[in-house]
Amino acid sequence: MDSKIENIMHQDSNGEITYNGHTFYILYPNSGKSIEELLGYTAILIHAVHSAFASFTIQRLRSYKDAKMYLKPIYFINPSIDSGGYINSLIDGSIFNVNQLNSIIPNIEEILIRTHQLKNTESATYEASIITKFLTLAYTRGRKQVDPIPYQFSGINYSYAGISCNFEHSEEQKVFSILDKAEKDGLIQGEFYDKTHYCNKCNHGALNYRSVCPKCSSSDSLTQDIVHHFPCGNVGPISDFQNEFDDNLNCPKCNKVLRHIGVDYDKPSVLHICRKCDHKFQDFDVKAKCLNCEFDNELEELIEKSIKRYTITNKGENATVFGYLPANREIEEIPGTIRYSLFSNLVSLEIERVRVVGSKNNLAMIYLHNTTELVTKIGEDRRRVLTKEVVNIIKKFLRPYDLITYKNPSLMVLTLYDISIENASLLLEEIVDLLKKLLTDNIKGYNVLIDSRIQPIDIHTTYKTQISELTVGFD
Amino acid sequence: MEKFFDEYLNFIVWLTPNRFLRIFWFFVIFELCRYVILDFFLLSLSRITRYLNRHKYEEARERFLFEQPFVSVIIPGKNEGKHIFKLVKSLQAQTYKNFETIVVDDGSDDDTPIIGRSMQRAGLISMFLRNDLRGGKASAANLALRFAKGKYIVHLDADCSFDYDAIEQILLPFYMDDRVGAVGGNVMVRNYKESLVTTLQALEYYDTISVGRVISSYLGIYRVISGAFGAFRSDVMDKIKGWDIGPGLDGDITVKVRKAGYSVKFAQKAVCLTSAPNTFRKLAKQRMRWDKSLVRFRMRKHKDVFYPNQAFNWSNFLSFFENILYGFVLNFKWIFYLIDMLYNHFSQVQFIILTNFVLYVLMNYFKFLVFSLFRERKNAPISYFLIYIPCMVIYFGYFLRLVRLFAHTKELLFKASYDDPWNPLKTSKHAKEMGL
Ligand SMILES: [Zn+2]
Ligand SMILES: [Zn+2]
Ligand SMILES: [Zn+2]
């Protein structure tokens, strides 16, 4: 059997394996490869002897922006320990050595087939891109239901495959708003799974619940029974009744020996004595100390959240395969722009109009790369403000009757009417330069990448053909 | 009717002073002399003494205010949660501020634990202790006492409210005399308008209870510090080791303080308002308990007071003697009077009853009005009570007497107080075995 495999398996010293027409890469710690370099392989095998490396790596790969990576079949090879439910939900399986590759081939091919069915994995907004990731990952793995999985390193105590790995601890609460949005859009259906609590100060979920002194919040205390001696009515902590010599209880009031619990004495309650402040109390306070920021929460101040398990709806499955377009409200609402459908109609009409008189009209597009990164950096709200500003700047270069639209949040299309193509090109260049400067100045550490194109409007071709020519590769 | 009046008039005319004394000897000796003349004399004397000692009072007050002793206010009880908030608010309004409040919940089966805990959380009470198993009032008070840190212990009932200076007033006697071990407060009826029975009790508290205590305190034979409002020296409480099981533990603790060699005072100005039983049935039940404890504690548990060499001292002896004479022996004596009248003056008995009634009414009016001069703090206008005074004759002369007679007989013959559900069975069983 070994000889058979060797015939078709080729492994080179870099960790590359070719087997059965698929290419694999074994990812070791310090392999020195960037994620981009891994995009071309059919599947990745993470060398999982160091479990910390393995769980870190799988989360990095699954959180990568490109579907080519995050949907890739990824396995652990030679895992030393079980990494637990959440990490297991991110990998597609594990094998002990390369000789077992054969066993995962059917699974890989199944994933590839399902991945191939996806028509569109691009998303218009950052939120949508995360939802897409969540949906497509589940779809390509044949899962209709996504369960929250308790995960000790999660900032919100539970993790969801495909979503949670995209966030730092401090941002993990966003998982909830994204899932809520997907549920609102009818893509998934939530069902109560559990309740969990978060620190009031930092939203973190790692909390140490303990009984504390209600006065000073110290958890160091001594508990004593209260003893009631019936014949004399004496009551006090049991230490009042104890002596150094034997186990008998003696009543300090009437000097009798307490004989039998329930007959001549009982223990009606207990008392706690704080070792720190000497406060005596019967009811502990329960407090939850945050293991992240050390804030000692009263139970009432904790943030309570319901954790749900989600089932992907039919609508959700459709959106998975054909691409998920969130309601484009935020695009339409930008002042100075018009809806794309209206834009199309108006430009079509203009083409008709000038067919008789002739004119120098142009159509241009501006594409901003990695808008998802932009949103992570500055948030959806600031992005909207920034977009408005961008539109205002562009309008200054245009004629009052020029039209601007966003086909999606990354792609802007505009007209430059009554101007020669040469001048229009210069104008567009100027606009792009200004945009680049604006974005670089406003967002620290953001790599601004803008593509633009312009072409004269051809009065003999339809608008449809012209716009797809213009935006090819960007739409 | 007319005939009756004619005959009655004849009876009155027939009454010479000698015959009056012969027939109304009970009234003259035991009521007029004891409760009017002697009381008036002693009240005046106490007032004069107070006037002569007024600088002592001022000095005591200065010393008290300078020292600002830490005081523990303890509030034991069962199912009193509903009263605690109001009570604490009334305590917060006190002129004296340096005190802690310890509430003990003796196995309540209502919302008391929730109320107590939340109030402790809110810092309105210093300590809330709950015994899940009920142990009786004495054990609840003892538990509070065990954790009290004050130099003085003020014991309260939860359903009371207090004059703004009540705590200050109840503590002053400790500063006037070092031998004072305990002080009783002046309890008045808050719900005097609620029903006839509460009005009558208000009158009774005005009269026998308040005035009576001024006098007995003056004579040094003051017997019962009301459980509703009393103050104790902590060191004395340590010596006598707290409360023993009741019922009647208020009287018992007072006797224990006396036997330990301390005197007990009544603070007339330390006013506390309490809710009196609002039906005759409830009142009878309460009084049965009080009256039974007279037998139980004076004549049984603390009978050593009467034996020379044991715990004998004159004021204790007198206090007990007076108490037993008036509360117990004379209670049976009116039966002799009844027999005397029925046997020797049977033909005139209807006139005697009527005259007695008139005499008692007159006496009550006289006492009420004259003794009003000795009351500085009134919680109701005098005029309100005037029409109720004739009822007092029946209330005192018949109702309370009958209840007392019944209670004493029952306790003497059957030791009934040990079966009182007021205490949990587990404790009364032991008390009975030991003859406490
Ligand atoms: Zn403490
Ligand atoms: Zn004992
Ligand atoms: Zn925190």
PDB file of N, CA and C in Angstrom, chain B residues 1-8:
ATOM      1  N   MET B   1     -89.611  52.851  87.876  1.00  0.00           N
ATOM      2  CA  MET B   1     -88.411  53.679  87.748  1.00  0.00           C
ATOM      3  C   MET B   1     -88.357  54.747  88.844  1.00  0.00           C
ATOM      4  N   GLU B   2     -89.499  55.451  88.962  1.00  0.00           N
ATOM      5  CA  GLU B   2     -89.552  56.491  89.999  1.00  0.00           C
ATOM      6  C   GLU B   2     -89.367  55.901  91.380  1.00  0.00           C
ATOM      7  N   LYS B   3     -89.942  54.724  91.499  1.00  0.00           N
ATOM      8  CA  LYS B   3     -89.865  54.034  92.778  1.00  0.00           C
ATOM      9  C   LYS B   3     -88.403  53.725  93.121  1.00  0.00           C
ATOM     10  N   PHE B   4     -87.685  53.303  92.093  1.00  0.00           N
ATOM     11  CA  PHE B   4     -86.266  52.984  92.273  1.00  0.00           C
ATOM     12  C   PHE B   4     -85.483  54.206  92.733  1.00  0.00           C
ATOM     13  N   PHE B   5     -85.800  55.344  92.096  1.00  0.00           N
ATOM     14  CA  PHE B   5     -85.086  56.563  92.465  1.00  0.00           C
ATOM     15  C   PHE B   5     -85.403  56.994  93.884  1.00  0.00           C
ATOM     16  N   ASP B   6     -86.691  56.847  94.253  1.00  0.00           N
ATOM     17  CA  ASP B   6     -87.061  57.176  95.638  1.00  0.00           C
ATOM     18  C   ASP B   6     -86.269  56.329  96.618  1.00  0.00           C
ATOM     19  N   GLU B   7     -86.239  55.059  96.316  1.00  0.00           N
ATOM     20  CA  GLU B   7     -85.533  54.145  97.229  1.00  0.00           C
ATOM     21  C   GLU B   7     -84.045  54.444  97.253  1.00  0.00           C
ATOM     22  N   TYR B   8     -83.523  54.780  96.074  1.00  0.00           N
ATOM     23  CA  TYR B   8     -82.097  55.078  95.991  1.00  0.00           C
ATOM     24  C   TYR B   8     -81.761  56.320  96.792  1.00  0.00           C
TER      25      TYR B   8
END
